[in-house]
PDB file of C-alpha atoms in Angstrom:
ATOM      1  CA  PRO A   1       0.242  -0.074  -0.032  1.00 89.00           C
ATOM      2  CA  ALA A   2       0.871   3.348  -0.398  1.00 96.00           C
ATOM      3  CA  PRO A   3       1.993   5.600   2.621  1.00 98.00           C
ATOM      4  CA  SER A   4      -0.153   8.635   3.877  1.00 98.00           C
ATOM      5  CA  GLU A   5       0.998  11.556   5.945  1.00 97.00           C
ATOM      6  CA  GLY A   6       2.514  10.046   8.941  1.00 98.00           C
ATOM      7  CA  GLU A   7       3.445   6.647   7.109  1.00 98.00           C
ATOM      8  CA  TYR A   8       6.317   4.776   5.580  1.00 98.00           C
ATOM      9  CA  LEU A   9       6.373   1.753   3.272  1.00 98.00           C
ATOM     10  CA  MET A  10       9.288  -0.367   4.416  1.00 98.00           C
ATOM     11  CA  VAL A  11      11.086  -1.991   0.911  1.00 98.00           C
ATOM     12  CA  ILE A  12      13.202  -4.887   2.104  1.00 97.00           C
ATOM     13  CA  SER A  13      16.303  -5.910  -0.262  1.00 95.00           C
ATOM     14  CA  GLY A  14      17.267  -9.651  -0.748  1.00 89.00           C
ATOM     15  CA  GLU A  15      20.941  -9.892  -0.139  1.00 90.00           C
ATOM     16  CA  ASP A  16      23.363 -13.212  -0.048  1.00 85.00           C
ATOM     17  CA  TRP A  17      23.641 -12.781   3.346  1.00 85.00           C
ATOM     18  CA  GLY A  18      19.672 -12.358   4.091  1.00 87.00           C
ATOM     19  CA  PRO A  19      17.248  -9.337   4.120  1.00 93.00           C
ATOM     20  CA  ALA A  20      17.891  -5.734   5.008  1.00 96.00           C
ATOM     21  CA  VAL A  21      15.694  -2.686   4.925  1.00 98.00           C
ATOM     22  CA  ALA A  22      17.032  -0.675   1.587  1.00 97.00           C
ATOM     23  CA  LYS A  23      14.767   2.079   2.256  1.00 98.00           C
ATOM     24  CA  LEU A  24      11.649   3.835   3.524  1.00 98.00           C
ATOM     25  CA  VAL A  25       9.185   5.599   1.305  1.00 98.00           C
ATOM     26  CA  VAL A  26       7.204   8.307   2.973  1.00 98.00           C
ATOM     27  CA  CYS A  27       4.495  10.656   1.788  1.00 98.00           C
ATOM     28  CA  ALA A  28       5.249  14.463   2.127  1.00 97.00           C
ATOM     29  CA  GLY A  29       1.800  15.634   1.574  1.00 95.00           C
ATOM     30  CA  LYS A  30       2.082  17.514  -1.305  1.00 96.00           C
ATOM     31  CA  ARG A  31       3.872  17.146  -4.574  1.00 97.00           C
ATOM     32  CA  ILE A  32       7.822  17.787  -4.415  1.00 97.00           C
ATOM     33  CA  ALA A  33      10.163  18.819  -7.158  1.00 97.00           C
ATOM     34  CA  PRO A  34      13.252  16.012  -7.754  1.00 94.00           C
ATOM     35  CA  GLY A  35      15.649  18.693  -7.229  1.00 91.00           C
ATOM     36  CA  LYS A  36      13.982  19.635  -3.585  1.00 95.00           C
ATOM     37  CA  VAL A  37      15.213  16.324  -1.973  1.00 97.00           C
ATOM     38  CA  GLY A  38      18.321  15.633  -0.418  1.00 96.00           C
ATOM     39  CA  LYS A  39      19.920  12.795   1.905  1.00 97.00           C
ATOM     40  CA  ASP A  40      20.763  15.790   4.649  1.00 98.00           C
ATOM     41  CA  MET A  41      17.167  16.819   5.274  1.00 98.00           C
ATOM     42  CA  PHE A  42      16.015  13.468   6.848  1.00 98.00           C
ATOM     43  CA  SER A  43      16.529  11.848  10.252  1.00 98.00           C
ATOM     44  CA  VAL A  44      15.585   8.588  10.557  1.00 98.00           C
ATOM     45  CA  ALA A  45      15.729   6.594  13.970  1.00 98.00           C
ATOM     46  CA  VAL A  46      14.766   3.067  14.678  1.00 98.00           C
ATOM     47  CA  HIS A  47      13.338   1.190  17.593  1.00 98.00           C
ATOM     48  CA  ALA A  48      14.072  -2.577  17.382  1.00 97.00           C
ATOM     49  CA  GLN A  49      14.821  -5.490  19.045  1.00 95.00           C
ATOM     50  CA  ASP A  50      18.657  -6.284  19.037  1.00 93.00           C
ATOM     51  CA  LEU A  51      20.551 -10.054  19.868  1.00 89.00           C
ATOM     52  CA  ASP A  52      23.335  -9.796  22.179  1.00 89.00           C
ATOM     53  CA  TRP A  53      25.436 -12.565  20.732  1.00 85.00           C
ATOM     54  CA  LYS A  54      27.594 -12.957  23.847  1.00 90.00           C
ATOM     55  CA  THR A  55      24.459 -13.421  26.293  1.00 92.00           C
ATOM     56  CA  ARG A  56      21.895 -15.077  23.828  1.00 88.00           C
ATOM     57  CA  LYS A  57      19.625 -12.370  25.024  1.00 91.00           C
ATOM     58  CA  ALA A  58      17.285  -9.994  22.916  1.00 91.00           C
ATOM     59  CA  SER A  59      16.484  -6.356  23.874  1.00 94.00           C
ATOM     60  CA  VAL A  60      14.757  -3.413  22.440  1.00 96.00           C
ATOM     61  CA  VAL A  61      17.297  -0.606  21.563  1.00 96.00           C
ATOM     62  CA  ASP A  62      16.687   3.068  19.795  1.00 97.00           C
ATOM     63  CA  ARG A  63      19.455   3.996  17.518  1.00 97.00           C
ATOM     64  CA  ARG A  64      19.750   6.863  14.805  1.00 97.00           C
ATOM     65  CA  ARG A  65      20.263   5.373  11.309  1.00 97.00           C
ATOM     66  CA  ASP A  66      22.317   7.219   8.573  1.00 98.00           C
ATOM     67  CA  VAL A  67      20.514   8.264   5.516  1.00 98.00           C
ATOM     68  CA  VAL A  68      22.611   7.205   2.291  1.00 98.00           C
ATOM     69  CA  ASP A  69      20.736   8.869  -0.136  1.00 98.00           C
ATOM     70  CA  ALA A  70      16.848  10.613  -0.431  1.00 98.00           C
ATOM     71  CA  TYR A  71      14.572  11.497  -3.605  1.00 98.00           C
ATOM     72  CA  VAL A  72      11.530  11.979  -4.954  1.00 98.00           C
ATOM     73  CA  SER A  73       9.694   8.954  -6.205  1.00 98.00           C
ATOM     74  CA  ASP A  74       6.906   6.811  -6.946  1.00 98.00           C
ATOM     75  CA  LYS A  75       4.840   5.042  -4.231  1.00 97.00           C
ATOM     76  CA  ALA A  76       6.944   1.927  -4.525  1.00 96.00           C
ATOM     77  CA  GLY A  77      10.366   3.912  -3.677  1.00 97.00           C
ATOM     78  CA  ASN A  78      11.491   3.875  -7.562  1.00 97.00           C
ATOM     79  CA  ARG A  79      13.175   7.117  -8.387  1.00 97.00           C
ATOM     80  CA  THR A  80      11.041   9.620 -10.874  1.00 96.00           C
ATOM     81  CA  GLY A  81      12.053  12.728 -12.514  1.00 95.00           C
ATOM     82  CA  GLU A  82       8.609  13.942 -12.142  1.00 97.00           C
ATOM     83  CA  PRO A  83       6.855  16.074  -9.107  1.00 98.00           C
ATOM     84  CA  SER A  84       5.454  13.106  -6.493  1.00 98.00           C
ATOM     85  CA  PRO A  85       4.139  13.121  -2.789  1.00 98.00           C
ATOM     86  CA  TYR A  86       6.584  10.304  -2.328  1.00 98.00           C
ATOM     87  CA  ILE A  87      10.350  10.210  -1.096  1.00 98.00           C
ATOM     88  CA  ALA A  88      12.706   7.343  -0.964  1.00 98.00           C
ATOM     89  CA  VAL A  89      15.064   7.606   2.148  1.00 98.00           C
ATOM     90  CA  GLU A  90      17.852   4.818   1.343  1.00 98.00           C
ATOM     91  CA  LEU A  91      19.483   3.240   4.450  1.00 98.00           C
ATOM     92  CA  PRO A  92      22.968   1.512   4.756  1.00 97.00           C
ATOM     93  CA  MET A  93      23.102  -2.107   4.497  1.00 96.00           C
ATOM     94  CA  HIS A  94      25.620  -4.558   5.594  1.00 95.00           C
ATOM     95  CA  PRO A  95      25.900  -8.142   6.835  1.00 92.00           C
ATOM     96  CA  ALA A  96      27.422  -6.858  10.332  1.00 89.00           C
ATOM     97  CA  ASP A  97      24.695  -4.298  10.493  1.00 92.00           C
ATOM     98  CA  ALA A  98      21.860  -6.023  12.739  1.00 90.00           C
ATOM     99  CA  LEU A  99      19.652  -2.933  12.725  1.00 93.00           C
ATOM    100  CA  ALA A 100      19.244  -3.191   8.904  1.00 95.00           C
ATOM    101  CA  ASN A 101      17.810  -6.716   9.280  1.00 95.00           C
ATOM    102  CA  PRO A 102      14.136  -7.112   9.779  1.00 96.00           C
ATOM    103  CA  LEU A 103      14.414 -10.742  10.933  1.00 93.00           C
ATOM    104  CA  LEU A 104      16.125 -11.793  14.489  1.00 92.00           C
ATOM    105  CA  TRP A 105      17.435 -15.241  15.104  1.00 86.00           C
ATOM    106  CA  ASP A 106      15.851 -16.740  18.324  1.00 85.00           C
ATOM    107  CA  PRO A 107      18.403 -18.993  20.083  1.00 84.00           C
ATOM    108  CA  ALA A 108      15.387 -20.959  21.878  1.00 85.00           C
ATOM    109  CA  ASP A 109      14.052 -22.721  18.630  1.00 82.00           C
ATOM    110  CA  GLU A 110      17.036 -21.563  16.000  1.00 81.00           C
ATOM    111  CA  PHE A 111      14.737 -19.945  13.727  1.00 82.00           C
ATOM    112  CA  ASN A 112      14.426 -16.419  12.538  1.00 85.00           C
ATOM    113  CA  LYS A 113      11.616 -14.062  13.346  1.00 90.00           C
ATOM    114  CA  TRP A 114      10.482 -11.059  12.239  1.00 93.00           C
ATOM    115  CA  LYS A 115      11.527  -8.267  14.639  1.00 95.00           C
ATOM    116  CA  LYS A 116       8.888  -7.001  17.196  1.00 94.00           C
ATOM    117  CA  PRO A 117       9.014  -4.318  17.515  1.00 97.00           C
ATOM    118  CA  PHE A 118      10.851  -3.047  14.322  1.00 97.00           C
ATOM    119  CA  ASP A 119       9.598   0.583  13.952  1.00 98.00           C
ATOM    120  CA  PHE A 120      11.284   3.481  12.210  1.00 98.00           C
ATOM    121  CA  SER A 121      10.758   7.461  12.674  1.00 98.00           C
ATOM    122  CA  VAL A 122      11.692   9.680   9.839  1.00 98.00           C
ATOM    123  CA  GLU A 123      11.735  13.324  10.407  1.00 98.00           C
ATOM    124  CA  SER A 124      12.121  16.378   7.766  1.00 98.00           C
ATOM    125  CA  PRO A 125      11.272  19.629   7.612  1.00 97.00           C
ATOM    126  CA  ILE A 126       9.678  18.783   4.467  1.00 96.00           C
ATOM    127  CA  LEU A 127       7.258  16.171   6.032  1.00 97.00           C
ATOM    128  CA  LYS A 128       4.423  17.682   7.785  1.00 94.00           C
ATOM    129  CA  VAL A 129       4.364  15.194  10.101  1.00 97.00           C
ATOM    130  CA  PRO A 130       6.959  12.647  10.881  1.00 98.00           C
ATOM    131  CA  ALA A 131       6.168   9.176   9.530  1.00 98.00           C
ATOM    132  CA  THR A 132       6.300   7.041  12.366  1.00 98.00           C
ATOM    133  CA  ARG A 133       3.530   4.181  11.026  1.00 98.00           C
ATOM    134  CA  CYS A 134       4.198   1.128   8.741  1.00 98.00           C
ATOM    135  CA  VAL A 135       1.936   0.557   6.234  1.00 98.00           C
ATOM    136  CA  GLY A 136       3.537  -2.502   4.695  1.00 96.00           C
ATOM    137  CA  ARG A 137       6.738  -4.318   3.866  1.00 95.00           C
ATOM    138  CA  ALA A 138       7.473  -4.908   0.190  1.00 94.00           C
ATOM    139  CA  CYS A 139      10.591  -7.150  -0.939  1.00 92.00           C
ATOM    140  CA  PRO A 140      10.496  -6.637  -5.186  1.00 86.00           C
ATOM    141  CA  GLU A 141      12.889  -9.777  -5.201  1.00 84.00           C
ATOM    142  CA  ALA A 142      10.915 -11.994  -3.009  1.00 85.00           C
ATOM    143  CA  ASP A 143       7.444 -10.550  -4.450  1.00 84.00           C
ATOM    144  CA  ALA A 144       8.232 -12.330  -7.694  1.00 86.00           C
ATOM    145  CA  PHE A 145       8.020 -15.607  -5.969  1.00 89.00           C
ATOM    146  CA  LYS A 146       4.812 -17.782  -5.193  1.00 91.00           C
ATOM    147  CA  LEU A 147       4.487 -19.806  -1.994  1.00 89.00           C
ATOM    148  CA  ASP A 148       2.881 -22.888  -1.930  1.00 91.00           C
ATOM    149  CA  LYS A 149       2.771 -26.373   0.111  1.00 89.00           C
ATOM    150  CA  HIS A 150       3.295 -30.015  -0.799  1.00 89.00           C
ATOM    151  CA  SER A 151       1.927 -32.874   1.523  1.00 90.00           C
ATOM    152  CA  SER A 152       2.996 -36.529   1.389  1.00 88.00           C
ATOM    153  CA  ALA A 153       2.839 -39.216   4.551  1.00 88.00           C
ATOM    154  CA  GLY A 154       1.436 -36.675   6.769  1.00 88.00           C
ATOM    155  CA  MET A 155       4.472 -33.973   6.291  1.00 85.00           C
ATOM    156  CA  ALA A 156       3.877 -30.911   4.855  1.00 84.00           C
ATOM    157  CA  LEU A 157       6.556 -29.256   3.066  1.00 80.00           C
ATOM    158  CA  SER A 158       6.414 -25.198   2.644  1.00 81.00           C
ATOM    159  CA  TYR A 159       8.086 -24.037  -0.762  1.00 84.00           C
ATOM    160  CA  ALA A 160       8.647 -21.017  -3.076  1.00 86.00           C
ATOM    161  CA  TRP A 161       8.882 -20.929  -6.720  1.00 88.00           C
ATOM    162  CA  TYR A 162       9.609 -18.336  -9.274  1.00 88.00           C
ATOM    163  CA  GLN A 163       9.222 -18.780 -13.105  1.00 86.00           C
ATOM    164  CA  PRO A 164      10.623 -16.300 -15.497  1.00 87.00           C
ATOM    165  CA  LYS A 165       8.435 -14.317 -18.074  1.00 85.00           C
ATOM    166  CA  GLU A 166      10.778 -14.973 -21.107  1.00 87.00           C
ATOM    167  CA  SER A 167      10.109 -18.374 -22.602  1.00 87.00           C
ATOM    168  CA  GLY A 168      12.535 -20.809 -23.589  1.00 89.00           C
ATOM    169  CA  ALA A 169      15.138 -23.217 -21.662  1.00 89.00           C
ATOM    170  CA  ARG A 170      16.037 -22.239 -18.269  1.00 86.00           C
ATOM    171  CA  PRO A 171      18.051 -24.210 -15.548  1.00 86.00           C
ATOM    172  CA  LEU A 172      16.090 -25.487 -12.569  1.00 86.00           C
ATOM    173  CA  ILE A 173      17.782 -24.164  -9.495  1.00 83.00           C
ATOM    174  CA  VAL A 174      17.215 -25.875  -5.731  1.00 83.00           C
ATOM    175  CA  TRP A 175      18.277 -24.084  -2.711  1.00 76.00           C
ATOM    176  CA  LEU A 176      18.384 -25.834   0.475  1.00 72.00           C
ATOM    177  CA  HIS A 177      18.549 -23.349   2.865  1.00 68.00           C
ATOM    178  CA  GLY A 178      20.153 -23.498   6.689  1.00 62.00           C
ATOM    179  CA  ALA A 179      17.849 -23.844   9.865  1.00 59.00           C
ATOM    180  CA  GLY A 180      17.666 -20.267  10.187  1.00 56.00           C
ATOM    181  CA  GLU A 181      15.345 -19.592   7.509  1.00 58.00           C
ATOM    182  CA  GLY A 182      13.129 -22.324   8.185  1.00 57.00           C
ATOM    183  CA  GLY A 183       9.665 -22.200   9.611  1.00 52.00           C
ATOM    184  CA  GLU A 184       6.351 -20.590   8.514  1.00 48.00           C
TER     185      GLU A 184
END
């Protein structure tokens, strides 16, 4: 869904090391010209679960996030050259940056789970109100996959599959993930 004033859309990127919040799409409430937006105009904070690997305990932290870039976008966060009420605020992504990852590894059952809480606050002089409510998560790479289940001998196996739009011969790639990515 497209964000309204006071809201943001979380855009998650699928990286080889896992997921990361690549950008937040916010609504300015009025159309903004592309040349009127810059990264220094935005302040981003996160309120999120974080895992202390030494104690294997989760706690909730509040941290400032750097802003890598900011630009006028469409409602999905794609850069546009036309005036728009939507602004994409890009955040840094790195495998060692736990606050970029929306998942938390739970040592109790050894599975990844969505962090609760995992909330952002985006402030800027060009926003009438800070964007503090998430309207949804989008992951363009994962959204191209279809989810399904196969049952046999009383056991259900969940899986995702992707079929390219192009016709012709394509390889079959099977990826057997590690335990941290398992579950529902």
